[in-house]
Every structure is written in C-alpha cells, then in structure tokens.
Amino acid sequence: MPVVLSLQDAHKRYGHQVLLDGATCALADDQKVGLIGRNGAGKSTLCRILLGEEELDSGEVVQSKKLRLGYLRQHDPFHDGETVMDFLMRDSGHPDWRCGQVAWRFALSDDMTGRPVRELSGGWQTRVKLAALLLHDPNLLVLDEPTNFLDLRTQMLLEHFLRDFKAGVLVVSHDRAFLNQTCTHTLELSRGDLTMFPGDVDSYLQNLEERREHDERKNAATATKRKQLERFINENRANANTASQARSKAKQLERLEMIEVAGEEAKVHFSFPQVEPRKGPAVRVEDLAIGYDDRTVADDIRLEIEHGTRTGLVGDNGQGKTTFLRTLCESLKPKDGELKWGYGCQLGVYAQHVYTTLDPKQTVLEYLEYQAAPGTNTLQIKSVAGSFLFSGELAEKKIQVLSGGERARLVLAGLLLEQHNVLVLDEPGNHLDVETIEALGEALKRYQGTVIFTSHDRHFMRRTATDVVEVGGGRVVSYPSSYDDYVYRVQQEIDQGLRDEAARHPDEDQSGGGKSRGRSERDAQKKLKSLERKIAKLDDEKKSISEQLLTATEAKRASELQEQINTISGELETLEEEWLELYNEVEA
C-alpha cells in the first residue's frame, strides 16, 4: 500500500474563511477514498491543491516518484468535428485497437466511436472522458463531483469502472449511494481538518454520531464526579481528621479531564409551507405530445398524478424528463393533447440551472424579499434565511460571491417564502451537500402538498418518491413497481450489456486496465528486453568512465567524470526500478 500523494501540515484561507488548518492526509495507490464535507468547506480547493493548480499558504504536497495522476476534466477537450475514436487516439497517443478495447468498457460501441463526440449528450461525453483517462494508465484518479448531471445508467457504468480499477481513487461527491458503491475509505473535510476513516460514508457518519454520544456521556459522568469531589473537599479540608483525604481528593479532581466534543456543524432546516391536504388528481394529461418546433420528444401521454403524492421521474438523460417538467409548468407549450391542473393548484418551481440565472448584484436578503409572498414580514424572511445558514452578515452577501451550493440553497429558501401547494423540482440535489440533501428529503416527506421531481441521487429518490414515472423511448408512463425495482432492472440491463461486449472481446482482461492478455505479454516481453539493453549499455558507459576517472590527473577533469557517473547512476536506478516492476507484472 505505497503512499503516492500526501498533504502535510497544510494551511489555506480565503479572507476570514479557514479552509485548511494544519490538515494532513495520505493517499495510497490501492485505496478508494470518498471526500465529503459541507458546501464551502474547501473540497474543490483541496482537489486543485493536490493537482498542483493552486498553492497552499503553508505546508507541503508530497508526490511519489511513481505517481501517475489522472483527473476527470470538467471542461470540453474536444475538437470540432472530431469523432470519439479520433479524440481517444489524439489524447492518449494509442492506436485505434487499444482505444477500442477501453471504449467498450463504457458501452461505447463501434458505431458510437465513429460519431462526432460533440453531438453526444453530456453523459456520453463523460464516458468518453473516462475512457481517455483510463488510456493514460493513472495510479491515482481525482474525480470532483463526477455524478453531477449523470443519469442512473452512466453512474452505474462509472461504478463498474471504479470497482474494477486497480489503483487509487479520490472521489468528491454528495451522492451517498454512489460513494457507498465505490469507496472503501471516507475522508471528511470539516473546520479545516481532514479525518480519514476506514469504511464507507454510511459507516463513517454512524461512527461519528456514536463517538459524539459516547464522549458526551463520558463528560456527563465526569461532571458528576467533579461535583462529588468538590463537595467532599469543601466539607472536609478544614477538618484536621479528614484534611489528608481532602488533599487526596483534590489531586483526583486535578486529574479529571473533560473530552473536547466538537459541536455539530450548523444544519439547514427546511419547513415547507403548511397546506391543506387534498384528494383527487392534481394534474391530468390526455393524448399529450411534448417537444420542440423541430422535434417531438414523446407523445400519446396519458397520466394522472394524485394530490399528496411525491412522484419521481426516472429515465436516461436526453429522453425528456426536463421537457416533461417544463410542459407541466407551462413554460413549454404542449405540441398536442390536453394538460389540466386541478382547481386551486399553486406551483412552486425549482429549475435545474436556475441558480445560474440569479442577479449577481442582489444580496441574499434582497433576493428573498423579492421572492416572498405579499404580506411576509422582514422577521419571517430573516428567519427563513437563518434556517438556510444565511444569518447575520451572510444575509448581506452578494449573490455573485456565493458558491454553487449556496445559490442552490438560496433558491430553495425562496420557494419556502412563496405560497404553493405543488412543488415541481428538477434535480434539486445537485450542488447540495450530504446533510442538506438529507434535510430536503425529510422536509418533502413531511410536506402535505404534491411533489413532482427528478433526481439521479438514488438515496434521495429512494427515501422521497412514493410513485415513479418513467420517461424514455418517446413515452411517459407510470412505472408499475417501486424505485428499487427500477434500479434493479437498469443494473441487470447494464450487466447484460457488459457481458455481451465481453463476449465480443474474448481476449480482454477484465480485471486489469483493459489489455489483451496475449498482446500485453508480448509487449511487456519486448519492453523488458529493451530495458535490459539500455541497462547493459549504461553499465558499459559507467565502467568506461570509472576507468578514465582512475587515471585522471586534473581536478576539473575528475570532477566532470564523477558528475557523469552520478548522472548515469541515477538513470540506471530508474531503469532498474522500471525493469523490476515490469518483470513482477509479467511473472504475476
């Protein structure tokens, strides 16, 4: 378990905000680590520091000589008109057969690799980037929010990849289900400190709560013992017969120490408006067709959503979930058919990218005042702001300085100040931390109105949805079973697809980096012989220079020869390490 990247006594701050305060951690080449922490805690900053894109105020990032660092790029690295195969070959420098071997592991078929990469959806482009990443043969991956905007199917493929990946991984994510599926260790960034735990995120959070409760119980017992000792000392120290006992008790009192228990970090408190429970259909659609001027996304839709239900929309990206939600909200006109909301339905809408459209010059308080229903007083607005962690000076912050997670929280806070009995939410969990997503799910379960939402977060969907509607293949239909059943079905489809692809690539090594066993061994043997020739040549050079050094009479000449020997020795050491590593790989 060699450490390939470590952080030592790291300090980093922005203004008054301390992100790293003497933080230390070590990442090995066989650990899969999930990095968690509150929005604004500094997770993305930490990733940039580890990648060398940002400097520490003080402290050190130590990289092993053997580190081959890879990270999932968020930007678009593609050229105009470039096909998937063209990009993979250009980016990796590998031939087409090698790129094809890796591409199929992400369900990128031969037909798909021949298509222009920029014509693909965001989820498919992410698969292409992951294939490119694997072709570089990294031994430590850094993935910052890799599941944002990925559909369930692509998330599951990414999970397959990470579970099979034979090297280290650091994943920043708020998706608990994804972290539990892929990570064996949990690293928490909180209050400037880093804590590593040998277990998944659920185990870590449970352990954290248990330790806090244990320490609080121990402190309560210590406080009781202190009172008993203090009472005995006060009652007996003036008495000659018991003074020595009192002194002994005083020493015991000095030895009693309270355990420092870090208080829980502030939490968001959701409380959606009280609404009158209602019965019957909240919305009914008949023979509905949805889409745009140039294309129809789905048609012949017949659906009823009942008051008081929490209906989760599922389906692959690009199949029409957002289009259907936009049509329900009447921001997109139906192409055909009828859509009818029940009497008195008042919609509150959270759009997927709405937090990017906020007025950057407004303050938090100004935005909430603008969103609030008529008659809402300033005290109520400040109370809602505080429950979303925008209290005091934070309420006066300009929107332009808020992080993505803070903006998402602000939009949700605005929803609470409006009057509505139907919530339509498009990916409300994106950019929210684990605790805030948990709080949102609990609030939606208490809410007595109607909720229609979409989310790729399985933990959130599983806890929140009472009904499931599937969008895909030009259809929008009520799913006849539970969300867990839907997830199981998708997993079976993915597993079968991977088995079918494996059957078409019989020489593929499933456990490694995707190399054909026969070709891999031949290539490795060739490289071993090449290394042996280089080592032999350098050995001969070193011997020749050493002989010259023995007969050198001038100090300057002797110094030059010694420097050459040192250089060759360094090269030899590197080549011998490479030879040994490759030899062990071939033997295995």
Tab-separated table of C-alpha atoms in Angstrom, residues 81-88 99-100 103-104 106-121 123-128 131 153-154 157 501:
chain	number	residue	atom	x	y	z
A	81	GLY	CA	-15.996	17.512	-35.951
A	82	GLU	CA	-13.733	15.108	-34.032
A	83	THR	CA	-15.110	11.584	-33.634
A	84	VAL	CA	-14.879	9.644	-30.387
A	85	MET	CA	-12.117	7.434	-31.795
A	86	ASP	CA	-10.203	10.424	-33.181
A	87	PHE	CA	-10.287	12.105	-29.767
A	88	LEU	CA	-9.188	8.974	-27.882
A	99	CYS	CA	-8.666	2.783	-27.761
A	100	GLY	CA	-11.438	0.429	-28.903
A	103	ALA	CA	-14.055	2.274	-25.087
A	104	TRP	CA	-16.260	-0.807	-24.898
A	106	PHE	CA	-18.020	2.236	-21.060
A	107	ALA	CA	-20.543	0.790	-23.536
A	108	LEU	CA	-19.077	2.921	-26.351
A	109	SER	CA	-19.891	0.674	-29.297
A	110	ASP	CA	-18.092	0.710	-32.652
A	111	ASP	CA	-20.949	2.771	-34.062
A	112	MET	CA	-20.665	5.267	-31.200
A	113	THR	CA	-16.874	5.667	-31.528
A	114	GLY	CA	-17.381	6.729	-35.151
A	115	ARG	CA	-19.736	9.592	-34.249
A	116	PRO	CA	-18.679	13.245	-33.683
A	117	VAL	CA	-18.138	13.490	-29.943
A	118	ARG	CA	-19.753	16.931	-29.580
A	119	GLU	CA	-23.024	15.537	-30.926
A	120	LEU	CA	-23.286	13.224	-27.904
A	121	SER	CA	-25.149	14.085	-24.687
A	123	GLY	CA	-23.465	11.729	-20.043
A	124	TRP	CA	-21.974	10.073	-23.140
A	125	GLN	CA	-19.241	12.720	-23.324
A	126	THR	CA	-18.374	11.893	-19.708
A	127	ARG	CA	-17.982	8.235	-20.718
A	128	VAL	CA	-15.590	9.316	-23.494
A	131	ALA	CA	-12.120	6.122	-21.439
A	153	ARG	CA	-27.189	4.241	-16.247
A	154	THR	CA	-23.976	6.245	-16.660
A	157	LEU	CA	-21.144	2.232	-15.552
A	501	GLU	CA	-19.473	-6.761	-25.051
